[in-house]
PDB file of C-alpha atoms in Angstrom:
ATOM      1  CA  MET J   1      58.746  66.524  85.538  1.00  0.00           C
ATOM      2  CA  PHE J   2      59.363  65.422  89.106  1.00  0.00           C
ATOM      3  CA  ASP J   3      61.862  62.571  89.332  1.00  0.00           C
ATOM      4  CA  GLY J   4      61.782  62.085  93.122  1.00  0.00           C
ATOM      5  CA  SER J   5      65.572  62.398  93.528  1.00  0.00           C
ATOM      6  CA  ALA J   6      65.438  65.650  95.521  1.00  0.00           C
ATOM      7  CA  ALA J   7      63.860  65.818  98.950  1.00  0.00           C
ATOM      8  CA  VAL J   8      60.643  67.782  98.872  1.00  0.00           C
ATOM      9  CA  PRO J   9      60.181  70.000 101.926  1.00  0.00           C
ATOM     10  CA  ARG J  10      57.129  69.267 104.024  1.00  0.00           C
ATOM     11  CA  TYR J  11      54.803  72.167 104.792  1.00  0.00           C
ATOM     12  CA  LEU J  12      52.598  72.433 107.862  1.00  0.00           C
ATOM     13  CA  ALA J  13      49.523  74.570 108.452  1.00  0.00           C
ATOM     14  CA  VAL J  14      49.885  77.522 110.797  1.00  0.00           C
ATOM     15  CA  ALA J  15      47.557  75.833 113.306  1.00  0.00           C
ATOM     16  CA  GLN J  16      49.764  72.714 113.324  1.00  0.00           C
ATOM     17  CA  VAL J  17      52.903  74.758 113.986  1.00  0.00           C
ATOM     18  CA  ALA J  18      51.108  76.740 116.697  1.00  0.00           C
ATOM     19  CA  GLU J  19      50.109  73.488 118.396  1.00  0.00           C
ATOM     20  CA  LEU J  20      53.665  72.104 118.127  1.00  0.00           C
ATOM     21  CA  LEU J  21      55.169  75.238 119.691  1.00  0.00           C
ATOM     22  CA  ASP J  22      52.277  75.750 122.130  1.00  0.00           C
ATOM     23  CA  VAL J  23      51.611  79.321 120.993  1.00  0.00           C
ATOM     24  CA  GLN J  24      48.778  81.153 119.246  1.00  0.00           C
ATOM     25  CA  ALA J  25      48.411  81.020 115.463  1.00  0.00           C
ATOM     26  CA  ASP J  26      48.790  84.820 115.338  1.00  0.00           C
ATOM     27  CA  GLU J  27      52.283  84.461 116.814  1.00  0.00           C
ATOM     28  CA  ILE J  28      53.218  81.988 114.064  1.00  0.00           C
ATOM     29  CA  LEU J  29      51.968  84.384 111.392  1.00  0.00           C
ATOM     30  CA  GLU J  30      54.043  87.169 112.958  1.00  0.00           C
ATOM     31  CA  LEU J  31      57.151  84.921 112.934  1.00  0.00           C
ATOM     32  CA  ILE J  32      56.546  84.225 109.243  1.00  0.00           C
ATOM     33  CA  LEU J  33      56.167  87.918 108.444  1.00  0.00           C
ATOM     34  CA  GLN J  34      59.343  88.696 110.432  1.00  0.00           C
ATOM     35  CA  GLY J  35      61.209  86.057 108.419  1.00  0.00           C
ATOM     36  CA  ARG J  36      62.028  83.958 111.473  1.00  0.00           C
ATOM     37  CA  LEU J  37      60.019  81.034 110.051  1.00  0.00           C
ATOM     38  CA  ARG J  38      59.988  80.192 106.352  1.00  0.00           C
ATOM     39  CA  GLY J  39      56.448  80.243 105.068  1.00  0.00           C
ATOM     40  CA  ALA J  40      54.541  80.463 101.832  1.00  0.00           C
ATOM     41  CA  ARG J  41      50.961  80.945 100.801  1.00  0.00           C
ATOM     42  CA  LEU J  42      49.937  77.683  99.152  1.00  0.00           C
ATOM     43  CA  GLY J  43      46.700  76.446  97.677  1.00  0.00           C
ATOM     44  CA  ALA J  44      43.443  78.266  97.259  1.00  0.00           C
ATOM     45  CA  PRO J  45      42.570  80.643  98.912  1.00  0.00           C
ATOM     46  CA  GLY J  46      46.264  80.953  99.742  1.00  0.00           C
ATOM     47  CA  ALA J  47      46.562  79.745 103.312  1.00  0.00           C
ATOM     48  CA  TRP J  48      49.961  80.120 104.959  1.00  0.00           C
ATOM     49  CA  ARG J  49      52.113  77.011 105.282  1.00  0.00           C
ATOM     50  CA  VAL J  50      55.384  76.721 107.198  1.00  0.00           C
ATOM     51  CA  GLU J  51      58.349  74.714 105.963  1.00  0.00           C
ATOM     52  CA  GLU J  52      58.989  71.988 108.527  1.00  0.00           C
ATOM     53  CA  GLY J  53      62.778  72.479 108.492  1.00  0.00           C
ATOM     54  CA  SER J  54      62.455  76.106 109.497  1.00  0.00           C
ATOM     55  CA  ILE J  55      60.791  75.068 112.768  1.00  0.00           C
ATOM     56  CA  ALA J  56      63.916  73.204 113.896  1.00  0.00           C
ATOM     57  CA  GLU J  57      66.078  76.171 112.829  1.00  0.00           C
ATOM     58  CA  TYR J  58      63.860  78.572 114.773  1.00  0.00           C
ATOM     59  CA  LEU J  59      64.030  76.380 117.887  1.00  0.00           C
ATOM     60  CA  ALA J  60      67.827  76.127 117.581  1.00  0.00           C
ATOM     61  CA  GLU J  61      68.002  79.930 117.312  1.00  0.00           C
ATOM     62  CA  GLN J  62      65.806  80.309 120.405  1.00  0.00           C
ATOM     63  CA  THR J  63      67.964  77.802 122.318  1.00  0.00           C
ATOM     64  CA  GLU J  64      71.153  79.673 121.398  1.00  0.00           C
ATOM     65  CA  ASP J  65      69.586  83.002 122.420  1.00  0.00           C
ATOM     66  CA  ALA J  66      68.613  81.534 125.797  1.00  0.00           C
ATOM     67  CA  ARG J  67      72.127  80.121 126.280  1.00  0.00           C
ATOM     68  CA  LEU J  68      73.728  83.484 125.526  1.00  0.00           C
ATOM     69  CA  ARG J  69      71.331  85.298 127.872  1.00  0.00           C
ATOM     70  CA  ALA J  70      72.173  82.831 130.658  1.00  0.00           C
ATOM     71  CA  LEU J  71      75.895  83.405 130.116  1.00  0.00           C
ATOM     72  CA  TRP J  72      75.320  87.160 130.184  1.00  0.00           C
ATOM     73  CA  ARG J  73      73.418  86.892 133.481  1.00  0.00           C
ATOM     74  CA  GLN J  74      76.224  84.776 134.944  1.00  0.00           C
ATOM     75  CA  ALA J  75      78.811  87.329 133.853  1.00  0.00           C
ATOM     76  CA  ASN J  76      76.797  90.183 135.345  1.00  0.00           C
ATOM     77  CA  ALA J  77      76.338  88.275 138.611  1.00  0.00           C
ATOM     78  CA  ALA J  78      80.058  87.589 138.984  1.00  0.00           C
ATOM     79  CA  SER J  79      81.944  90.118 141.049  1.00  0.00           C
ATOM     80  CA  PHE J  80      85.401  91.408 140.200  1.00  0.00           C
ATOM     81  CA  PRO J  81      87.115  89.842 143.244  1.00  0.00           C
ATOM     82  CA  GLU J  82      85.767  86.483 142.162  1.00  0.00           C
ATOM     83  CA  LEU J  83      87.153  87.052 138.681  1.00  0.00           C
ATOM     84  CA  TRP J  84      90.502  88.666 139.480  1.00  0.00           C
ATOM     85  CA  GLY J  85      91.309  87.372 142.948  1.00  0.00           C
ATOM     86  CA  PRO J  86      91.828  89.348 146.144  1.00  0.00           C
ATOM     87  CA  PRO J  87      93.352  92.828 145.943  1.00  0.00           C
ATOM     88  CA  ILE J  88      97.131  93.097 146.150  1.00  0.00           C
ATOM     89  CA  VAL J  89      98.296  94.802 149.334  1.00  0.00           C
ATOM     90  CA  ARG J  90     101.704  96.519 149.175  1.00  0.00           C
ATOM     91  CA  ALA J  91     103.908  96.718 152.192  1.00  0.00           C
ATOM     92  CA  ASP J  92     105.569 100.131 151.938  1.00  0.00           C
TER      93      ASP J  92
END
């Protein structure tokens, strides 16, 4: 029996998630099959539904990936003199 004490996750249709993320429904299905979004087949005839919380987790993962890529580009763009200073010249 359901007592209401635990939070019940909210599930959204694939089309709703696609609209939220501004992508095609096929892309959402692929993300579910890859395990990047949590989804389940609910109801009859078993339409896919996406757990609402997994959308925020997916977006956080995408944001972190973008941040790391930006840092990588910055590191690749930096030259060694900028990182280590001018070369040392010895007076022999």
